[in-house]
Amino acid sequence: MATETKNGKRIFLKNEECPIRNVVAQIGDKWSILILFSLLDGPDRFNSLKTRIEGISQRMLTQTLRDMERDGYVDRTVYPQVPVKVEYELTDLGRGLAKAAWGLVSWADEHHKDIRSARQQYDKENG
Amino acid sequence: MATETKNGKRIFLKNEECPIRNVVAQIGDKWSILILFSLLDGPDRFNSLKTRIEGISQRMLTQTLRDMERDGYVDRTVYPQVPVKVEYELTDLGRGLAKAAWGLVSWADEHHKDIRSARQQYDKENG
DNA sequence: CCGTATCCCTTAAGATACTG
DNA sequence: CAGTATCTTAAGGGATACGG
């Protein structure tokens, strides 16, 4: 895990040394996971993704797709017709990531009510 | 997953409606996951955590711990001695989250080299 | 020892207008 | 249709100094 240990406890090294920081920095942003799971339903086009992911702007969709392509999660195919058609689909690496993230996502789905109530409790007790 | 579907494809509703967005927004920040896994090794004190997580500032450690306490992931115990001693430990909910995130983290650890090389390849082919 | 309070700079990201 | 370019605001987060 690119960590060292001191008396049995993990130490997390900074930036480049730590794969956790790297990957979380990539897919921990606002949109990557949503794109990832959208494409899990099959290849899709730019504007379709834009519709399916509520609130994403053109700018962020483009940018996040580029980053994901760069990291090898997504393939981009241009069909040279008029008007042009562009399809995005997951690579094997992307599907692997989605599978790995699935546990977290389904946990989130099951427990978000616990979190909500913990939050309300905390806010009631404090300011 | 708080998503609707349109011709077999998921649609991701915005903010409050979507547990994925909520949970990812919380633990997708720069520090939460590192604190989570640090505390998986057992309860720990403020300054110890600060040492074990390279590069975290006092400000962000305090703030992130507060957020995690608010969400019910962490318990905070103050021992009223001089100087004061404060211990943080995971709740059951926190341990559940860590367990759920484990798959992603170990995937990250196994595949970060694939990502690095995909990135280099992309950068070579493009600007 | 464990924080808070300020200050300030950098990055994220929304809105809008324009192009092959 | 699928972007790019530009502008502007909001949020993230580091550094430092001080307090119980």
Coordinates of N, CA and C in Angstrom, one line a residue, chain A residues 2-115:
Chain A
A2 N 2.2 1.0 -0.3 CA 3.1 2.1 -0.3 C 3.2 2.9 1.0
T3 N 3.0 2.1 2.1 CA 3.0 2.7 3.4 C 4.1 2.1 4.1
E4 N 4.7 2.7 5.1 CA 5.6 2.1 6.0 C 4.9 1.9 7.3
T5 N 5.5 1.2 8.2 CA 4.8 1.0 9.5 C 5.8 1.3 10.6
K6 N 5.2 1.9 11.6 CA 6.0 2.3 12.8 C 5.2 1.7 14.0
N7 N 5.8 0.9 14.8 CA 5.1 0.2 15.9 C 3.7 -0.3 15.5
G8 N 3.7 -1.0 14.3 CA 2.4 -1.7 13.9 C 1.4 -0.8 13.3
K9 N 1.7 0.5 13.1 CA 0.7 1.4 12.5 C 1.2 2.0 11.2
R10 N 0.3 2.0 10.2 CA 0.6 2.5 8.9 C 1.0 3.9 8.9
I11 N 2.0 4.2 8.0 CA 2.3 5.6 7.8 C 2.1 5.9 6.3
F12 N 1.4 7.0 6.0 CA 1.0 7.3 4.6 C 2.0 8.3 4.0
L13 N 2.8 7.9 3.1 CA 3.8 8.8 2.5 C 3.0 9.7 1.5
K14 N 3.7 10.8 1.2 CA 3.0 11.8 0.4 C 3.0 11.5 -1.1
N15 N 2.1 12.2 -1.7 CA 1.8 12.2 -3.1 C 2.3 11.0 -4.0
E16 N 3.3 11.2 -4.8 CA 3.7 10.2 -5.8 C 4.0 8.9 -5.2
E17 N 4.4 8.8 -4.0 CA 4.7 7.5 -3.4 C 3.5 6.7 -3.0
C18 N 2.3 7.3 -3.0 CA 1.2 6.7 -2.4 C 0.1 6.4 -3.4
P19 N -0.1 5.2 -3.9 CA -1.1 4.9 -4.9 C -2.6 5.2 -4.4
I20 N -2.8 5.1 -3.1 CA -4.1 5.5 -2.6 C -4.4 7.0 -2.9
R21 N -3.5 7.8 -2.6 CA -3.7 9.2 -2.9 C -3.9 9.5 -4.3
N22 N -3.1 8.8 -5.2 CA -3.2 9.0 -6.6 C -4.6 8.6 -7.1
V23 N -5.0 7.4 -6.8 CA -6.3 7.0 -7.4 C -7.4 7.7 -6.8
V24 N -7.4 8.0 -5.5 CA -8.5 8.8 -4.9 C -8.5 10.2 -5.5
A25 N -7.4 10.7 -5.8 CA -7.3 12.0 -6.4 C -8.0 12.0 -7.8
Q26 N -7.8 10.9 -8.5 CA -8.4 10.8 -9.8 C -9.9 10.6 -9.8
I27 N -10.3 9.5 -9.1 CA -11.7 9.2 -9.2 C -12.6 9.8 -8.1
G28 N -11.9 10.5 -7.1 CA -12.6 11.1 -6.0 C -13.2 12.4 -6.3
D29 N -13.0 12.8 -7.6 CA -13.5 14.1 -7.9 C -15.1 14.1 -8.1
K30 N -15.6 15.1 -8.5 CA -17.1 15.3 -8.5 C -17.8 14.4 -9.5
W31 N -17.1 14.0 -10.6 CA -17.8 13.4 -11.8 C -17.4 12.1 -12.2
S32 N -16.1 11.7 -12.0 CA -15.5 10.5 -12.5 C -16.3 9.2 -12.3
I33 N -16.7 9.0 -11.0 CA -17.5 7.8 -10.6 C -18.8 7.7 -11.4
L34 N -19.4 8.9 -11.5 CA -20.7 8.9 -12.2 C -20.6 8.5 -13.7
I35 N -19.5 9.0 -14.3 CA -19.2 8.7 -15.7 C -18.9 7.2 -15.8
L36 N -18.1 6.7 -14.9 CA -17.7 5.3 -14.9 C -18.9 4.4 -14.8
F37 N -19.8 4.7 -13.9 CA -21.0 3.8 -13.8 C -22.0 4.0 -14.9
S38 N -22.0 5.2 -15.5 CA -22.9 5.4 -16.7 C -22.4 4.5 -17.8
L39 N -21.1 4.5 -18.0 CA -20.5 3.7 -19.1 C -20.6 2.2 -18.9
L40 N -20.8 1.8 -17.6 CA -21.0 0.4 -17.3 C -22.2 -0.2 -18.0
D41 N -23.2 0.7 -18.3 CA -24.4 0.3 -19.0 C -24.1 0.1 -20.5
G42 N -22.9 0.3 -20.9 CA -22.6 0.2 -22.3 C -22.0 1.5 -22.9
P43 N -21.5 1.4 -24.1 CA -20.9 2.6 -24.7 C -22.0 3.7 -24.9
D44 N -21.5 4.9 -24.8 CA -22.5 6.0 -24.9 C -21.9 7.3 -25.5
R45 N -22.7 8.2 -26.0 CA -22.3 9.4 -26.7 C -22.2 10.6 -25.8
F46 N -21.5 11.6 -26.2 CA -21.3 12.7 -25.4 C -22.6 13.4 -24.8
N47 N -23.5 13.7 -25.7 CA -24.7 14.4 -25.3 C -25.6 13.5 -24.5
S48 N -25.6 12.2 -24.7 CA -26.4 11.3 -23.9 C -25.8 11.2 -22.5
L49 N -24.5 11.2 -22.3 CA -23.9 11.2 -21.0 C -24.3 12.5 -20.3
K50 N -24.2 13.6 -21.0 CA -24.6 14.9 -20.5 C -26.0 14.9 -20.0
T51 N -26.9 14.2 -20.6 CA -28.3 14.2 -20.2 C -28.4 13.3 -19.0
R52 N -27.7 12.2 -19.0 CA -27.9 11.2 -17.9 C -27.3 11.6 -16.6
I53 N -26.3 12.4 -16.7 CA -25.6 12.9 -15.4 C -26.1 14.3 -15.1
E54 N -27.1 14.4 -14.3 CA -27.7 15.6 -14.0 C -26.7 16.7 -13.4
G55 N -26.7 17.8 -14.1 CA -26.0 18.9 -13.5 C -24.6 19.1 -14.0
I56 N -24.1 18.1 -14.8 CA -22.7 18.2 -15.3 C -22.7 19.2 -16.5
S57 N -21.7 20.0 -16.5 CA -21.6 21.0 -17.6 C -20.7 20.4 -18.7
Q58 N -20.9 21.0 -19.9 CA -20.2 20.5 -21.1 C -18.7 20.5 -20.8
R59 N -18.2 21.6 -20.1 CA -16.8 21.7 -19.8 C -16.3 20.6 -18.9
M60 N -17.0 20.3 -17.9 CA -16.5 19.3 -17.0 C -16.7 17.9 -17.5
L61 N -17.7 17.6 -18.4 CA -17.8 16.3 -19.0 C -16.6 16.1 -19.9
T62 N -16.3 17.1 -20.8 CA -15.2 17.0 -21.7 C -13.9 16.7 -20.9
Q63 N -13.7 17.5 -19.9 CA -12.4 17.5 -19.1 C -12.3 16.2 -18.4
T64 N -13.3 15.7 -17.8 CA -13.3 14.4 -17.0 C -13.1 13.3 -17.9
L65 N -13.8 13.3 -19.1 CA -13.6 12.2 -20.0 C -12.2 12.2 -20.6
R66 N -11.6 13.3 -20.8 CA -10.2 13.3 -21.2 C -9.2 12.7 -20.2
D67 N -9.5 13.1 -19.0 CA -8.6 12.6 -17.9 C -8.8 11.1 -17.8
M68 N -10.0 10.6 -17.9 CA -10.2 9.2 -17.8 C -9.6 8.4 -19.0
E69 N -9.7 9.1 -20.2 CA -9.1 8.5 -21.3 C -7.5 8.4 -21.1
R70 N -7.0 9.5 -20.6 CA -5.6 9.5 -20.3 C -5.1 8.4 -19.3
D71 N -5.9 8.2 -18.3 CA -5.6 7.2 -17.3 C -5.9 5.8 -17.8
G72 N -6.5 5.6 -19.0 CA -6.7 4.3 -19.6 C -8.0 3.7 -19.2
Y73 N -8.9 4.5 -18.6 CA -10.2 3.9 -18.2 C -11.3 3.9 -19.3
V74 N -11.1 4.8 -20.3 CA -12.1 5.0 -21.3 C -11.4 5.1 -22.7
D75 N -12.1 4.4 -23.7 CA -11.7 4.6 -25.1 C -12.7 5.6 -25.8
R76 N -12.1 6.3 -26.7 CA -12.9 7.3 -27.4 C -12.8 7.0 -28.9
T77 N -14.0 6.9 -29.5 CA -14.1 6.6 -31.0 C -14.9 7.6 -31.7
V78 N -14.2 8.2 -32.7 CA -14.9 9.2 -33.5 C -15.4 8.6 -34.8
Y79 N -16.7 8.7 -35.1 CA -17.2 8.3 -36.4 C -17.3 9.5 -37.3
P80 N -16.5 9.5 -38.4 CA -16.5 10.7 -39.2 C -17.6 10.9 -40.2
Q81 N -18.8 11.2 -39.6 CA -20.0 11.5 -40.4 C -20.4 12.9 -40.0
V82 N -21.4 13.4 -40.8 CA -21.8 14.8 -40.5 C -23.3 14.8 -40.0
P83 N -23.6 15.2 -38.8 CA -22.6 15.7 -37.8 C -21.9 14.6 -37.2
V84 N -20.7 14.9 -36.7 CA -19.8 13.8 -36.2 C -20.5 13.1 -35.0
K85 N -20.1 11.8 -34.9 CA -20.6 11.0 -33.7 C -19.4 10.5 -32.9
V86 N -19.4 10.7 -31.6 CA -18.3 10.2 -30.8 C -18.8 9.3 -29.7
E87 N -18.2 8.1 -29.6 CA -18.6 7.2 -28.6 C -17.6 6.9 -27.6
Y88 N -18.0 6.8 -26.3 CA -17.1 6.5 -25.3 C -17.4 5.2 -24.7
E89 N -16.4 4.4 -24.4 CA -16.7 3.1 -23.7 C -15.6 2.7 -22.8
L90 N -15.9 1.9 -21.8 CA -14.9 1.5 -20.8 C -13.9 0.6 -21.4
T91 N -12.6 0.7 -21.0 CA -11.6 -0.3 -21.3 C -11.7 -1.4 -20.2
D92 N -10.9 -2.4 -20.4 CA -10.8 -3.5 -19.4 C -10.4 -2.9 -18.0
L93 N -9.5 -1.9 -18.1 CA -9.0 -1.3 -16.8 C -10.2 -0.5 -16.2
G94 N -10.9 0.2 -17.0 CA -12.1 0.9 -16.5 C -13.1 0.0 -15.9
R95 N -13.4 -1.1 -16.5 CA -14.4 -2.0 -16.0 C -13.8 -2.6 -14.6
G96 N -12.5 -2.9 -14.6 CA -11.9 -3.3 -13.3 C -12.1 -2.3 -12.2
L97 N -11.9 -1.1 -12.5 CA -12.0 0.0 -11.6 C -13.5 0.1 -11.1
A98 N -14.4 0.0 -12.0 CA -15.8 0.0 -11.7 C -16.2 -1.1 -10.7
K99 N -15.7 -2.3 -11.0 CA -15.9 -3.4 -10.2 C -15.4 -3.2 -8.8
A100 N -14.2 -2.7 -8.8 CA -13.5 -2.4 -7.5 C -14.3 -1.4 -6.7
A101 N -14.8 -0.4 -7.4 CA -15.5 0.7 -6.7 C -17.0 0.2 -6.3
W102 N -17.4 -0.9 -6.8 CA -18.8 -1.3 -6.6 C -19.1 -1.5 -5.2
G103 N -18.2 -2.1 -4.4 CA -18.5 -2.3 -3.0 C -18.7 -1.0 -2.2
L104 N -17.9 0.0 -2.5 CA -18.1 1.3 -1.9 C -19.4 1.9 -2.3
V105 N -19.7 1.8 -3.5 CA -21.0 2.5 -4.0 C -22.2 1.8 -3.4
S106 N -22.2 0.5 -3.4 CA -23.4 -0.1 -2.8 C -23.5 0.1 -1.3
W107 N -22.3 0.1 -0.7 CA -22.3 0.5 0.8 C -22.9 1.9 1.0
A108 N -22.5 2.8 0.1 CA -23.1 4.1 0.2 C -24.6 4.1 0.1
D109 N -25.0 3.3 -0.8 CA -26.5 3.2 -1.1 C -27.2 2.7 0.1
E110 N -26.6 1.7 0.8 CA -27.2 1.0 1.9 C -27.2 1.9 3.2
H111 N -26.2 2.7 3.3 CA -25.9 3.4 4.6 C -26.1 4.9 4.6
H112 N -26.5 5.4 3.5 CA -26.6 6.9 3.5 C -27.6 7.4 4.5
K113 N -28.6 6.6 4.9 CA -29.6 7.0 5.9 C -28.9 7.1 7.3
D114 N -28.0 6.1 7.6 CA -27.3 6.2 8.8 C -26.5 7.4 8.9
I115 N -25.9 7.8 7.8 CA -25.0 9.0 7.8 C -25.9 10.2 8.0

